Short mmCIF file of C-alpha atoms and ligand atoms in Angstrom, two decimals:
data_model
loop_
_atom_site.label_atom_id
_atom_site.label_comp_id
_atom_site.label_asym_id
_atom_site.label_seq_id
_atom_site.Cartn_x
_atom_site.Cartn_y
_atom_site.Cartn_z
CA MET H 1 -39.45 89.38 129.01
CA ASN H 2 -43.06 89.35 130.14
CA GLN H 3 -43.98 87.46 133.26
CA TYR H 4 -46.58 84.81 132.58
CA SER H 5 -49.09 83.10 134.79
CA ILE H 6 -49.57 79.48 133.79
CA ALA H 7 -52.28 77.18 135.11
CA ILE H 8 -50.89 73.69 135.63
CA ILE H 9 -53.25 70.72 135.54
CA GLY H 10 -51.20 67.57 136.11
CA GLY H 11 -54.30 65.39 136.09
CA ASP H 12 -54.18 61.62 136.48
CA GLY H 13 -51.77 58.75 136.00
CA ILE H 14 -48.53 59.83 134.37
CA GLY H 15 -49.93 63.36 133.81
CA PRO H 16 -48.45 64.97 136.96
CA ASP H 17 -45.08 63.28 136.36
CA VAL H 18 -44.62 64.50 132.79
CA VAL H 19 -45.90 68.00 133.57
CA LYS H 20 -43.37 68.27 136.38
CA GLU H 21 -40.55 67.61 133.90
CA ALA H 22 -42.02 70.18 131.51
CA GLY H 23 -41.94 72.73 134.34
CA LYS H 24 -38.32 71.85 135.05
CA VAL H 25 -37.41 72.45 131.41
CA LEU H 26 -39.35 75.75 131.19
CA LYS H 27 -37.43 77.03 134.23
CA ALA H 28 -34.09 75.88 132.81
CA ALA H 29 -34.83 77.54 129.47
CA GLY H 30 -35.59 80.78 131.27
CA LEU H 31 -39.31 81.32 130.84
CA ASN H 32 -40.36 83.92 133.38
CA TYR H 33 -43.55 82.45 134.76
CA GLU H 34 -45.50 81.62 137.83
CA GLY H 35 -47.29 78.29 137.78
CA GLN H 36 -50.44 77.66 139.74
CA GLU H 37 -51.43 74.05 140.21
CA PHE H 38 -55.01 72.91 139.88
CA ASP H 39 -56.00 69.57 141.35
CA LEU H 40 -58.39 68.31 138.68
CA GLY H 41 -59.04 64.98 137.00
CA GLY H 42 -60.42 61.58 137.88
CA ALA H 43 -58.62 61.37 141.23
CA ARG H 44 -60.02 64.75 142.33
CA TYR H 45 -63.51 63.73 141.18
CA LEU H 46 -63.33 60.60 143.33
CA LYS H 47 -62.26 62.72 146.31
CA ASP H 48 -65.02 65.32 146.36
CA GLY H 49 -67.05 65.16 143.15
CA GLU H 50 -65.56 68.23 141.46
CA ILE H 51 -64.92 67.82 137.74
CA LEU H 52 -64.67 71.44 136.62
CA SER H 53 -66.93 73.92 138.36
CA ASP H 54 -67.95 77.22 136.77
CA GLU H 55 -65.88 79.01 139.44
CA THR H 56 -62.74 77.05 138.57
CA LEU H 57 -63.33 77.67 134.88
CA GLU H 58 -63.67 81.40 135.56
CA GLU H 59 -60.40 81.28 137.46
CA LEU H 60 -58.67 79.51 134.56
CA ARG H 61 -59.72 82.30 132.20
CA LYS H 62 -57.31 84.68 133.96
CA PHE H 63 -54.19 82.71 133.03
CA ASP H 64 -51.98 83.30 130.02
CA ALA H 65 -51.97 79.58 129.19
CA ILE H 66 -52.80 76.17 130.60
CA LEU H 67 -50.38 73.25 130.74
CA LEU H 68 -52.09 69.90 131.12
CA GLY H 69 -50.67 66.41 131.68
CA ALA H 70 -53.41 63.85 131.10
CA VAL H 71 -56.79 63.10 132.60
CA GLY H 72 -58.80 59.94 133.12
CA THR H 73 -58.70 57.05 135.52
CA PRO H 74 -60.15 53.53 135.18
CA GLU H 75 -62.23 53.96 138.37
CA VAL H 76 -64.41 56.60 136.68
CA PRO H 77 -66.70 55.55 133.81
CA PRO H 78 -65.56 56.69 130.34
CA GLY H 79 -66.74 60.13 129.32
CA VAL H 80 -67.24 61.70 132.75
CA ILE H 81 -63.84 63.37 133.03
CA GLU H 82 -63.21 63.58 129.29
CA ARG H 83 -66.43 65.49 128.65
CA GLY H 84 -66.69 67.28 131.98
CA LEU H 85 -63.12 68.54 132.15
CA LEU H 86 -61.11 68.27 128.95
CA LEU H 87 -63.85 68.92 126.39
CA LYS H 88 -65.47 71.50 128.66
CA MET H 89 -62.25 73.49 128.64
CA ARG H 90 -61.81 73.13 124.87
CA PHE H 91 -65.42 74.19 124.22
CA ASP H 92 -65.94 76.87 126.86
CA LEU H 93 -62.57 78.50 126.22
CA ASP H 94 -63.32 78.18 122.48
CA GLN H 95 -59.98 76.53 121.75
CA TYR H 96 -61.11 75.83 118.23
CA ILE H 97 -57.79 74.62 116.83
CA ASN H 98 -56.09 71.48 118.01
CA LEU H 99 -52.61 71.80 116.55
CA ARG H 100 -50.60 68.59 116.41
CA PRO H 101 -47.16 68.67 114.78
CA PHE H 102 -45.19 65.55 113.85
CA PHE H 103 -41.47 65.37 113.18
CA SER H 104 -39.25 62.43 112.56
CA PRO H 105 -35.81 62.26 110.98
CA THR H 106 -36.83 59.01 109.26
CA SER H 107 -39.77 57.55 107.35
CA PRO H 108 -40.37 54.53 105.08
CA SER H 109 -38.93 56.51 102.14
CA GLY H 110 -35.93 57.63 104.17
CA GLN H 111 -36.97 61.28 104.13
CA ALA H 112 -37.84 63.26 107.25
CA ILE H 113 -41.44 63.64 108.38
CA ASP H 114 -42.45 67.24 109.04
CA MET H 115 -46.20 67.60 109.06
CA VAL H 116 -48.78 69.31 111.20
CA CYS H 117 -52.38 68.36 111.71
CA VAL H 118 -54.95 71.10 112.24
CA ARG H 119 -57.80 69.34 113.99
CA GLU H 120 -61.11 71.15 114.41
CA ASN H 121 -61.60 71.16 118.17
CA THR H 122 -65.10 72.38 119.07
CA GLU H 123 -67.55 70.59 116.77
CA GLY H 124 -68.18 67.31 114.95
CA PRO H 125 -69.29 64.23 116.86
CA TYR H 126 -67.64 65.65 119.98
CA VAL H 127 -70.42 68.11 120.80
CA GLY H 128 -72.55 65.38 122.32
CA GLU H 129 -75.56 65.78 120.08
CA GLY H 130 -77.88 62.79 120.23
CA GLY H 131 -79.48 60.63 122.83
CA VAL H 132 -80.76 57.28 123.84
CA LEU H 133 -84.21 55.74 124.03
CA ARG H 134 -85.35 52.63 125.88
CA ARG H 135 -81.88 52.11 127.33
CA GLY H 136 -81.06 48.55 128.35
CA THR H 137 -83.99 47.04 126.44
CA LYS H 138 -84.03 45.11 123.18
CA GLY H 139 -85.57 48.16 121.57
CA GLU H 140 -82.73 50.47 122.54
CA VAL H 141 -81.96 53.30 120.13
CA ALA H 142 -78.85 55.47 120.29
CA THR H 143 -78.01 58.37 118.02
CA GLN H 144 -74.88 60.49 118.00
CA GLY H 145 -74.81 63.34 115.55
CA SER H 146 -72.01 65.39 114.11
CA VAL H 147 -72.40 69.14 114.28
CA ASN H 148 -70.65 71.19 111.61
CA THR H 149 -71.23 74.92 111.34
CA ARG H 150 -70.05 77.13 108.51
CA HIS H 151 -68.49 79.41 111.14
CA GLY H 152 -66.63 76.58 112.87
CA VAL H 153 -65.47 74.87 109.70
CA GLU H 154 -64.41 78.09 108.03
CA ARG H 155 -62.32 79.44 110.89
CA CYS H 156 -60.52 76.11 111.15
CA ILE H 157 -59.83 75.87 107.42
CA ARG H 158 -58.71 79.50 107.32
CA TYR H 159 -56.25 78.87 110.17
CA ALA H 160 -54.87 75.87 108.25
CA PHE H 161 -54.39 77.95 105.08
CA GLU H 162 -52.58 80.66 107.03
CA LEU H 163 -50.32 78.02 108.57
CA ALA H 164 -49.65 76.32 105.24
CA GLN H 165 -48.82 79.68 103.67
CA SER H 166 -46.22 80.35 106.37
CA ARG H 167 -44.37 77.07 105.72
CA PRO H 168 -41.81 76.40 102.96
CA LYS H 169 -43.86 73.73 101.17
CA LYS H 170 -47.11 75.72 101.27
CA HIS H 171 -49.19 72.59 100.93
CA LEU H 172 -52.53 71.81 102.57
CA THR H 173 -54.46 68.53 102.50
CA MET H 174 -58.04 68.32 103.63
CA VAL H 175 -58.98 64.95 105.10
CA HIS H 176 -62.61 63.88 105.39
CA LYS H 177 -65.02 61.21 104.16
CA THR H 178 -66.96 63.21 101.61
CA ASN H 179 -68.00 60.06 99.73
CA VAL H 180 -70.15 58.88 102.64
CA LEU H 181 -70.68 61.83 105.01
CA THR H 182 -72.24 63.83 102.21
CA PHE H 183 -73.84 66.56 104.34
CA ALA H 184 -70.88 67.44 106.54
CA GLY H 185 -68.44 66.54 103.77
CA ASP H 186 -70.13 68.91 101.34
CA LEU H 187 -69.94 71.78 103.83
CA TRP H 188 -66.25 71.07 104.47
CA ASN H 189 -65.50 70.67 100.78
CA ARG H 190 -67.23 73.85 99.62
CA THR H 191 -65.73 75.87 102.44
CA PHE H 192 -62.26 74.51 101.66
CA ASN H 193 -62.57 75.38 97.97
CA GLU H 194 -63.92 78.86 98.66
CA VAL H 195 -61.24 79.75 101.21
CA ALA H 196 -58.57 78.30 98.87
CA LEU H 197 -59.31 81.11 96.38
CA GLU H 198 -57.91 83.58 98.92
CA TYR H 199 -54.63 81.64 99.13
CA PRO H 200 -53.60 81.06 95.51
CA ASP H 201 -50.00 80.30 96.52
CA VAL H 202 -51.03 77.35 98.70
CA LYS H 203 -51.17 74.01 96.89
CA THR H 204 -54.11 71.87 97.97
CA ALA H 205 -55.03 68.20 98.04
CA TYR H 206 -57.83 66.06 99.39
CA SER H 207 -57.70 62.60 100.97
CA HIS H 208 -60.44 60.40 102.34
CA ILE H 209 -59.70 59.47 105.95
CA ASP H 210 -59.23 55.77 105.19
CA ALA H 211 -56.75 56.48 102.43
CA ALA H 212 -55.00 59.06 104.61
CA CYS H 213 -54.35 56.27 107.14
CA ILE H 214 -52.50 54.28 104.48
CA TYR H 215 -50.48 57.33 103.41
CA PHE H 216 -49.59 58.10 107.03
CA VAL H 217 -48.02 54.65 107.30
CA GLU H 218 -46.53 54.27 103.82
CA ASP H 219 -45.76 57.78 102.64
CA PRO H 220 -46.17 60.43 105.37
CA VAL H 221 -43.64 62.65 103.59
CA ARG H 222 -46.33 63.67 101.09
CA PHE H 223 -48.03 65.75 103.84
CA ASP H 224 -47.25 69.26 104.99
CA VAL H 225 -50.33 70.72 106.69
CA ILE H 226 -53.48 68.64 107.15
CA VAL H 227 -56.89 69.98 108.11
CA THR H 228 -59.68 67.73 109.29
CA ASP H 229 -62.66 67.42 111.58
CA ASN H 230 -62.60 66.65 115.29
CA LEU H 231 -63.01 62.87 115.26
CA PHE H 232 -60.95 62.14 112.14
CA GLY H 233 -58.27 64.39 113.63
CA ASP H 234 -58.35 62.50 116.91
CA ILE H 235 -57.73 59.18 115.22
CA LEU H 236 -55.30 60.40 112.58
CA THR H 237 -53.08 62.13 115.14
CA ASP H 238 -52.62 58.98 117.21
CA LEU H 239 -51.43 57.39 113.98
CA GLY H 240 -49.26 60.45 113.32
CA GLY H 241 -47.61 59.94 116.69
CA ALA H 242 -47.11 56.24 116.06
CA VAL H 243 -45.32 56.78 112.73
CA SER H 244 -43.12 59.65 113.93
CA GLY H 245 -41.19 58.58 116.98
CA GLY H 246 -44.04 57.23 119.08
CA ILE H 247 -46.91 58.70 121.03
CA GLY H 248 -44.42 59.64 123.78
CA ARG H 249 -43.27 62.48 121.54
CA ALA H 250 -46.62 63.71 120.21
CA ALA H 251 -47.53 67.17 121.49
CA SER H 252 -50.51 69.44 121.02
CA GLY H 253 -51.85 72.91 121.49
CA ASN H 254 -55.56 73.60 121.97
CA LEU H 255 -55.53 77.10 120.59
CA ASN H 256 -57.82 80.04 120.70
CA PRO H 257 -56.04 82.08 118.02
CA THR H 258 -58.04 85.20 118.95
CA ARG H 259 -56.27 85.10 122.35
CA GLN H 260 -59.46 86.15 124.12
CA THR H 261 -59.13 83.09 126.34
CA PRO H 262 -56.10 81.01 127.37
CA SER H 263 -54.91 78.21 125.12
CA MET H 264 -54.11 74.80 126.55
CA PHE H 265 -51.04 72.70 125.81
CA GLU H 266 -50.99 68.96 126.43
CA PRO H 267 -49.42 65.72 125.23
CA VAL H 268 -51.52 63.68 122.79
CA HIS H 269 -51.12 60.60 124.99
CA GLY H 270 -53.43 59.63 127.83
CA SER H 271 -52.89 59.04 131.54
CA ALA H 272 -51.45 55.51 131.09
CA PRO H 273 -52.50 54.27 134.55
CA ASP H 274 -50.56 51.04 134.01
CA ILE H 275 -47.22 52.86 134.21
CA ALA H 276 -48.22 55.71 136.55
CA GLY H 277 -45.82 56.48 139.38
CA LYS H 278 -43.16 54.15 137.96
CA ASN H 279 -40.94 56.85 136.49
CA LEU H 280 -41.26 55.17 133.08
CA ALA H 281 -43.22 57.68 130.98
CA ASP H 282 -41.41 59.69 128.33
CA PRO H 283 -41.94 63.34 129.30
CA ARG H 284 -40.98 64.58 125.82
CA ALA H 285 -44.58 65.01 124.60
CA ALA H 286 -45.25 67.30 127.58
CA ILE H 287 -41.95 69.13 127.03
CA ILE H 288 -42.66 69.70 123.32
CA SER H 289 -46.13 70.93 124.32
CA ALA H 290 -44.41 73.40 126.67
CA ALA H 291 -42.24 74.59 123.76
CA MET H 292 -45.39 75.08 121.68
CA MET H 293 -46.80 77.13 124.55
CA CYS H 294 -43.71 79.37 124.51
CA GLU H 295 -44.08 79.85 120.75
CA PHE H 296 -47.74 80.74 121.11
CA LEU H 297 -46.85 83.25 123.84
CA GLY H 298 -44.24 84.77 121.51
CA GLU H 299 -41.28 83.59 123.60
CA ASN H 300 -39.40 82.23 120.62
CA GLU H 301 -35.96 82.36 122.19
CA VAL H 302 -37.06 80.15 125.09
CA ALA H 303 -38.84 77.81 122.67
CA GLN H 304 -35.72 77.63 120.50
CA LYS H 305 -33.65 76.64 123.52
CA ILE H 306 -36.05 73.83 124.37
CA ARG H 307 -36.19 72.61 120.78
CA LYS H 308 -32.41 72.62 120.51
CA ALA H 309 -32.14 70.71 123.81
CA LEU H 310 -34.69 68.16 122.57
CA GLU H 311 -32.64 67.70 119.42
CA ILE H 312 -29.36 67.16 121.28
CA THR H 313 -30.97 64.65 123.65
CA THR H 314 -33.19 62.89 121.12
CA ALA H 315 -31.49 59.51 121.51
CA PHE H 316 -31.19 59.76 125.31
CA VAL H 317 -32.79 56.84 127.11
CA GLY H 318 -33.73 57.03 130.79
CA SER H 319 -36.47 57.34 133.36
CA THR H 320 -39.02 60.18 133.32
CA THR H 321 -36.95 62.30 135.68
CA GLN H 322 -33.65 61.45 133.98
CA ILE H 323 -34.98 62.55 130.59
CA GLY H 324 -36.33 65.75 132.17
CA ASP H 325 -32.98 66.44 133.85
CA GLU H 326 -31.05 65.75 130.65
CA ILE H 327 -33.20 68.11 128.57
CA ALA H 328 -33.18 70.80 131.29
CA GLN H 329 -29.39 70.53 131.47
CA ALA H 330 -29.12 70.90 127.69
CA CYS H 331 -31.20 74.11 127.89
CA LYS H 332 -28.62 75.91 130.02
C1 LIG K 1 -57.08 63.55 122.66
C2 LIG K 1 -57.84 62.61 123.55
C3 LIG K 1 -59.19 63.21 123.89
C4 LIG K 1 -59.93 63.41 122.58
C5 LIG K 1 -60.03 62.41 124.87
C6 LIG K 1 -59.29 62.11 126.14
C7 LIG K 1 -61.36 63.07 125.16
O1 LIG K 1 -57.97 61.36 122.96
O2 LIG K 1 -56.79 64.68 123.12
O3 LIG K 1 -56.78 63.19 121.54
O4 LIG K 1 -60.61 62.49 122.10
O5 LIG K 1 -59.86 64.51 122.03
MN1 LIG K 2 -56.98 61.20 121.02
#
């Protein structure tokens, strides 16, 4: 087996706790890696002002992958750490796919949920286009645009088609709001239809984002692969977590499929400062993210071990460390 170098960013709140359990499980499952910890996040920013310097970013580029817990702390105004650290990594490392799988043995119809959301991860309203005029006055104006490039939309949609084609159901749903966001929606729609011609064996569907929210709650079994823009994907994947075992089990990979830069694996949940340090957080989202990392690195045997262990221990209830220990034990 290759030896991997993994950058570990525990971050804030429950982040370091859940990442520690993920490390425990990776070791138990036999991944041959060396982890290097990076002290980044809101707490670090409050210490010495560093969010993510160009030097640190250059250092991160040398790793095979990045494992991240969660970032953000209530003492720092919203956006500072999110934009300066998390989004900076996604954008600068061109992790253009945010892959978020959802499994659950049950659903409202009784069938299992097995769907995966392909969220565009470098464009949309996240790029920070816009500005403010006359701030704090009665005449204040704020704009916040959504940037959609043919290049960015097409590579995301193409990735989703490839993924759908590799799965038994071969079904891909595009989610957008083409009835209102007619400029971006038209670009997404045309690109989707054009790329679809290259994948005649993949069945396609379209859902407006509002309707997709109803289907996620009432009939998630209809979905296989979903492709959507950055902001719709953000919202829809919290809902995906909520309907499939809870946000404590929702994992993600921020992927650069070209492998020119490291991909980053992190739970969908946030830093949950209210329960930080209490040994209460479910580390499963971080552990599933670690399994996704192994799969992306091509270490399928290790990933299989972790997935099997997660299955055996799925009903196990305990503290953060107890769940980590239980899953690590089941890996051996
Ligand atoms: C997520 C998070 C981030 C996002 C925040 C923390 C910037 O909610 O990974 O879903 O909006 O992408
Ligand atoms: Mn989110």
